[in-house]
Amino acid sequence: MIKLAAIDIDGTLLDDSGNIPENNIKALKKASMEYSVEIVLCTGRGASAFDIAKKLEIPCHLISANGVYVFDDMFSEPIIKNYLKENAKIEILSFLEQNHLDVDYYIVLGFEEDFHMIYKLRESYDTYFLNFVKGRELFKPTYPKKNLLDFVKFPISHIGIVGRYEKLKHLANILKNLSSSINIILYYASDNKNYGFLEILDINSSKEKALSKFLETKMITPSNILAIGDNFNDIGMFQLAQISVAVANAPDEVKRFAKFVTYATNNQGAVAEAFERFIFGQK
């Protein structure tokens, strides 16, 4: 019996226009109100995830920034925080500064600093990165600085790099050889598969690790979990959950890790389809 549903946001819950399909909203409300299923949104998003969660108009938990934070609700401080350690911040930012890799990168300050995003000041930026920055500015302070190493004493949730996916794939392999204990997450941009996000987090930060810790607080076992996602950062959740569902628009490499694949895409309400099969069919 499913007691908790862990749901990715971009490319899964949201359609390609950034809206929640109506059948998804109805399914989530039904699961929460009629079946007492705990709803947990598990996302790489930071501050922008709160507005999406509130649109559901149901009790909702949130795992954000790829597992850096766990929020029991939308109105309280996080019950779990996993920030990068100072030695890791110094090593990674120094590496990016010294190697002149021609990539756009940024840091995100912690909850205590209102999630400020500070990106490396450069003479020019990739257009995709500039659009990412413009979107981010709608939610929280976002601005450039010349030397990001000036901020290593601040809590930092993650260091992010945005660019062409194949280039980031190569860079991820290089970063894995650094000495710091870090978790490196690489995933496709949901709106353009030619681009991606490479995120460097504390070793204890991932969707699946945060979800596992949250399950302990609710005394729920993985055998009672439904996980739904579309991207590489969802694979860990798939491996944790008893029932794992990849949406139809997920890359084939991701689908291979899921037990089931929906017929519907994110634009057609794939979450609603999964709920119909694995939650509402149980009563």
Short mmCIF file of C-alpha atoms in Angstrom, two decimals:
data_model
loop_
_atom_site.label_atom_id
_atom_site.label_comp_id
_atom_site.label_asym_id
_atom_site.label_seq_id
_atom_site.Cartn_x
_atom_site.Cartn_y
_atom_site.Cartn_z
CA MET A 1 0.00 0.00 0.00
CA ILE A 2 1.39 3.39 -1.00
CA LYS A 3 1.73 5.77 1.94
CA LEU A 4 4.01 8.36 0.34
CA ALA A 5 4.49 9.68 -3.19
CA ALA A 6 7.83 11.30 -4.07
CA ILE A 7 7.36 13.41 -7.18
CA ASP A 8 9.87 15.33 -9.28
CA ILE A 9 8.74 18.76 -10.50
CA ASP A 10 10.28 19.79 -13.84
CA GLY A 11 9.53 17.41 -16.68
CA THR A 12 7.30 15.33 -14.41
CA LEU A 13 4.69 17.28 -12.43
CA LEU A 14 4.90 20.36 -14.68
CA ASP A 15 4.20 20.51 -18.39
CA ASP A 16 6.65 22.09 -20.82
CA SER A 17 5.08 25.51 -20.23
CA GLY A 18 5.77 25.30 -16.51
CA ASN A 19 2.14 24.68 -15.52
CA ILE A 20 0.60 21.81 -13.57
CA PRO A 21 -1.87 19.86 -15.75
CA GLU A 22 -5.33 19.89 -14.20
CA ASN A 23 -5.54 16.09 -14.02
CA ASN A 24 -2.31 16.08 -11.98
CA ILE A 25 -3.76 18.59 -9.51
CA LYS A 26 -6.96 16.57 -9.12
CA ALA A 27 -5.01 13.34 -8.61
CA LEU A 28 -2.76 14.86 -5.95
CA LYS A 29 -5.72 16.29 -4.04
CA LYS A 30 -7.55 12.97 -4.21
CA ALA A 31 -4.50 11.02 -3.02
CA SER A 32 -3.92 13.40 -0.12
CA MET A 33 -7.50 13.90 1.02
CA GLU A 34 -9.13 10.55 0.27
CA TYR A 35 -6.18 8.13 0.55
CA SER A 36 -4.07 9.93 3.19
CA VAL A 37 -0.97 9.68 0.99
CA GLU A 38 1.92 11.91 2.03
CA ILE A 39 2.96 14.09 -0.91
CA VAL A 40 6.66 14.99 -1.19
CA LEU A 41 7.92 17.15 -4.03
CA CYS A 42 11.54 16.21 -4.75
CA THR A 43 13.29 18.71 -6.95
CA GLY A 44 16.53 20.29 -8.03
CA ARG A 45 14.80 23.65 -7.70
CA GLY A 46 15.47 25.92 -4.77
CA ALA A 47 13.33 28.92 -3.85
CA SER A 48 11.00 28.62 -6.86
CA ALA A 49 9.74 25.24 -5.64
CA PHE A 50 7.71 26.84 -2.84
CA ASP A 51 5.30 28.60 -5.20
CA ILE A 52 4.69 25.37 -7.08
CA ALA A 53 4.02 23.43 -3.89
CA LYS A 54 1.54 26.06 -2.68
CA LYS A 55 -0.42 25.82 -5.94
CA LEU A 56 -1.38 22.25 -5.02
CA GLU A 57 -3.47 23.53 -2.08
CA ILE A 58 -2.82 20.40 -0.03
CA PRO A 59 -0.47 19.49 2.82
CA CYS A 60 2.84 19.02 1.10
CA HIS A 61 6.45 18.29 2.01
CA LEU A 62 9.44 19.48 0.01
CA ILE A 63 12.91 18.13 -0.73
CA SER A 64 14.67 20.91 -2.61
CA ALA A 65 18.03 21.73 -4.19
CA ASN A 66 18.59 18.05 -4.96
CA GLY A 67 18.43 17.01 -1.33
CA VAL A 68 20.19 19.90 0.38
CA TYR A 69 16.96 20.79 2.21
CA VAL A 70 13.99 18.93 3.63
CA PHE A 71 10.93 20.99 4.57
CA ASP A 72 8.11 19.37 6.51
CA ASP A 73 5.81 22.11 5.23
CA MET A 74 5.95 25.32 3.20
CA PHE A 75 5.92 27.69 6.16
CA SER A 76 8.64 26.41 8.50
CA GLU A 77 12.42 26.25 8.55
CA PRO A 78 14.04 23.16 6.99
CA ILE A 79 14.26 20.11 9.22
CA ILE A 80 17.38 18.98 7.34
CA LYS A 81 20.18 21.09 5.80
CA ASN A 82 23.29 19.72 4.09
CA TYR A 83 25.68 22.51 3.12
CA LEU A 84 29.01 22.20 1.33
CA LYS A 85 31.98 22.00 3.69
CA GLU A 86 34.49 24.85 3.56
CA ASN A 87 37.35 22.76 2.15
CA ALA A 88 35.13 21.62 -0.70
CA LYS A 89 33.98 25.16 -1.47
CA ILE A 90 37.57 26.40 -1.64
CA GLU A 91 38.83 23.50 -3.76
CA ILE A 92 36.03 23.63 -6.33
CA LEU A 93 35.82 27.39 -6.70
CA SER A 94 39.62 27.62 -6.95
CA PHE A 95 39.59 24.94 -9.64
CA LEU A 96 36.94 26.78 -11.66
CA GLU A 97 38.74 30.12 -11.23
CA GLN A 98 42.21 28.87 -12.15
CA ASN A 99 41.42 26.63 -15.10
CA HIS A 100 39.58 29.17 -17.27
CA LEU A 101 37.10 26.60 -18.52
CA ASP A 102 34.80 29.07 -20.30
CA VAL A 103 31.70 27.97 -18.40
CA ASP A 104 28.99 29.89 -16.58
CA TYR A 105 28.88 29.00 -12.90
CA TYR A 106 27.33 30.20 -9.67
CA ILE A 107 26.86 29.57 -5.98
CA VAL A 108 23.63 29.56 -4.00
CA LEU A 109 23.79 30.79 -0.43
CA GLY A 110 21.92 28.97 2.30
CA PHE A 111 18.47 29.33 3.80
CA GLU A 112 19.86 31.77 6.36
CA GLU A 113 21.00 34.08 3.54
CA ASP A 114 17.66 33.97 1.69
CA PHE A 115 18.95 31.72 -1.11
CA HIS A 116 20.95 34.47 -2.86
CA MET A 117 22.40 33.21 -6.14
CA ILE A 118 25.76 34.76 -7.03
CA TYR A 119 27.24 34.01 -10.43
CA LYS A 120 30.74 34.52 -11.77
CA LEU A 121 31.19 37.89 -13.44
CA ARG A 122 32.32 37.35 -17.05
CA GLU A 123 32.61 39.47 -20.19
CA SER A 124 29.97 37.38 -21.94
CA TYR A 125 27.54 34.59 -21.11
CA ASP A 126 25.79 31.81 -22.95
CA THR A 127 22.25 32.88 -23.91
CA TYR A 128 20.75 29.86 -22.17
CA PHE A 129 22.49 30.85 -18.92
CA LEU A 130 21.22 34.43 -19.20
CA ASN A 131 17.65 33.13 -19.55
CA PHE A 132 18.20 30.93 -16.51
CA VAL A 133 19.38 33.99 -14.56
CA LYS A 134 16.35 36.04 -15.64
CA GLY A 135 14.02 33.32 -14.44
CA ARG A 136 15.85 33.05 -11.13
CA GLU A 137 15.65 36.82 -10.58
CA LEU A 138 11.86 36.50 -10.35
CA PHE A 139 12.17 34.56 -7.10
CA LYS A 140 15.29 35.57 -5.19
CA PRO A 141 18.23 38.01 -5.36
CA THR A 142 20.52 36.97 -8.21
CA TYR A 143 23.62 38.94 -9.17
CA PRO A 144 27.23 38.67 -10.44
CA LYS A 145 30.46 39.02 -8.45
CA LYS A 146 34.07 38.90 -9.64
CA ASN A 147 35.41 36.48 -7.04
CA LEU A 148 33.09 33.83 -5.63
CA LEU A 149 35.81 32.72 -3.21
CA ASP A 150 34.92 35.81 -1.17
CA PHE A 151 31.80 33.92 -0.04
CA VAL A 152 33.30 30.67 1.27
CA LYS A 153 32.53 31.64 4.88
CA PHE A 154 28.83 31.80 4.03
CA PRO A 155 26.63 28.69 4.02
CA ILE A 156 26.48 27.45 0.41
CA SER A 157 23.93 24.87 -0.67
CA HIS A 158 25.64 24.05 -3.95
CA ILE A 159 27.89 25.22 -6.75
CA GLY A 160 26.20 25.04 -10.14
CA ILE A 161 27.50 25.04 -13.70
CA VAL A 162 25.21 25.58 -16.69
CA GLY A 163 26.13 24.74 -20.26
CA ARG A 164 26.10 22.30 -23.15
CA TYR A 165 25.35 18.84 -21.81
CA GLU A 166 28.25 17.07 -23.50
CA LYS A 167 30.73 19.65 -22.21
CA LEU A 168 29.36 19.30 -18.67
CA LYS A 169 29.61 15.54 -18.94
CA HIS A 170 33.34 15.87 -19.60
CA LEU A 171 33.74 18.38 -16.78
CA ALA A 172 31.92 16.10 -14.32
CA ASN A 173 34.51 13.39 -14.95
CA ILE A 174 37.31 15.85 -14.17
CA LEU A 175 35.65 17.07 -10.96
CA LYS A 176 35.32 13.49 -9.70
CA ASN A 177 39.12 13.38 -9.36
CA LEU A 178 39.19 16.22 -6.83
CA SER A 179 39.94 15.30 -3.23
CA SER A 180 36.83 16.76 -1.57
CA SER A 181 33.94 14.54 -0.48
CA ILE A 182 31.23 15.82 -2.79
CA ASN A 183 28.22 14.63 -4.71
CA ILE A 184 28.23 15.57 -8.40
CA ILE A 185 24.85 15.58 -10.12
CA LEU A 186 24.46 16.07 -13.87
CA TYR A 187 21.07 16.24 -15.52
CA TYR A 188 19.43 17.52 -18.69
CA ALA A 189 17.73 20.92 -18.74
CA SER A 190 14.02 20.10 -18.86
CA ASP A 191 13.35 22.70 -21.56
CA ASN A 192 16.37 22.00 -23.81
CA LYS A 193 18.10 18.63 -23.84
CA ASN A 194 21.18 20.15 -25.50
CA TYR A 195 21.89 21.90 -22.21
CA GLY A 196 22.34 20.65 -18.70
CA PHE A 197 23.00 21.51 -15.09
CA LEU A 198 26.02 20.21 -13.22
CA GLU A 199 25.65 20.64 -9.48
CA ILE A 200 28.28 20.08 -6.81
CA LEU A 201 26.81 19.35 -3.41
CA ASP A 202 27.86 17.95 -0.07
CA ILE A 203 28.38 14.19 -0.12
CA ASN A 204 25.23 13.77 2.01
CA SER A 205 23.01 15.69 -0.42
CA SER A 206 20.87 13.86 -2.96
CA LYS A 207 17.17 13.35 -3.49
CA GLU A 208 17.33 9.74 -2.32
CA LYS A 209 19.39 10.43 0.83
CA ALA A 210 17.09 13.26 1.86
CA LEU A 211 14.05 11.12 1.13
CA SER A 212 15.46 8.25 3.17
CA LYS A 213 15.99 10.55 6.16
CA PHE A 214 12.50 11.99 5.78
CA LEU A 215 10.99 8.50 5.73
CA GLU A 216 12.53 7.86 9.14
CA THR A 217 10.76 10.89 10.59
CA LYS A 218 7.43 9.58 9.26
CA MET A 219 8.13 5.92 10.11
CA ILE A 220 7.42 4.90 6.52
CA THR A 221 9.43 2.18 4.78
CA PRO A 222 10.59 2.20 1.13
CA SER A 223 8.12 -0.62 0.47
CA ASN A 224 5.31 1.94 0.82
CA ILE A 225 6.75 4.55 -1.57
CA LEU A 226 5.85 5.57 -5.10
CA ALA A 227 8.59 7.61 -6.85
CA ILE A 228 7.94 9.44 -10.13
CA GLY A 229 10.55 11.27 -12.19
CA ASP A 230 12.10 12.00 -15.56
CA ASN A 231 15.79 12.78 -15.16
CA PHE A 232 19.13 11.43 -14.00
CA ASN A 233 18.81 13.01 -10.55
CA ASP A 234 15.69 10.87 -10.02
CA ILE A 235 17.44 7.52 -10.47
CA GLY A 236 18.41 7.30 -6.80
CA MET A 237 14.75 7.68 -5.82
CA PHE A 238 13.83 4.93 -8.27
CA GLN A 239 16.32 2.61 -6.60
CA LEU A 240 14.97 3.44 -3.13
CA ALA A 241 11.24 3.13 -3.79
CA GLN A 242 9.21 -0.05 -4.03
CA ILE A 243 7.38 1.33 -7.06
CA SER A 244 9.37 3.58 -9.42
CA VAL A 245 7.79 5.28 -12.43
CA ALA A 246 9.53 7.16 -15.23
CA VAL A 247 7.35 9.44 -17.31
CA ALA A 248 7.13 8.85 -21.06
CA ASN A 249 9.28 11.89 -21.89
CA ALA A 250 12.23 10.68 -19.77
CA PRO A 251 15.47 9.78 -21.57
CA ASP A 252 15.83 6.08 -22.31
CA GLU A 253 18.87 5.92 -20.00
CA VAL A 254 16.59 7.00 -17.11
CA LYS A 255 13.69 4.74 -18.06
CA ARG A 256 15.95 1.70 -17.67
CA PHE A 257 16.16 2.33 -13.91
CA ALA A 258 12.39 2.53 -13.38
CA LYS A 259 10.10 -0.46 -12.85
CA PHE A 260 7.33 1.19 -14.87
CA VAL A 261 7.00 3.84 -17.59
CA THR A 262 3.85 5.88 -18.14
CA TYR A 263 2.08 6.16 -21.48
CA ALA A 264 1.51 9.86 -20.79
CA THR A 265 4.16 12.55 -20.99
CA ASN A 266 4.49 15.39 -18.52
CA ASN A 267 2.28 17.44 -20.86
CA GLN A 268 -0.50 14.86 -20.61
CA GLY A 269 -0.58 14.35 -16.85
CA ALA A 270 1.81 11.45 -16.30
CA VAL A 271 1.57 11.85 -12.51
CA ALA A 272 -2.20 11.37 -12.66
CA GLU A 273 -1.72 8.19 -14.71
CA ALA A 274 0.72 6.78 -12.14
CA PHE A 275 -1.65 7.61 -9.27
CA GLU A 276 -4.58 5.94 -11.02
CA ARG A 277 -2.62 2.74 -11.41
CA PHE A 278 -0.68 2.50 -8.15
CA ILE A 279 -2.77 4.40 -5.57
CA PHE A 280 -6.41 4.61 -6.58
CA GLY A 281 -6.44 1.05 -7.85
CA GLN A 282 -5.68 -0.24 -4.37
CA LYS A 283 -8.84 0.80 -2.52
#
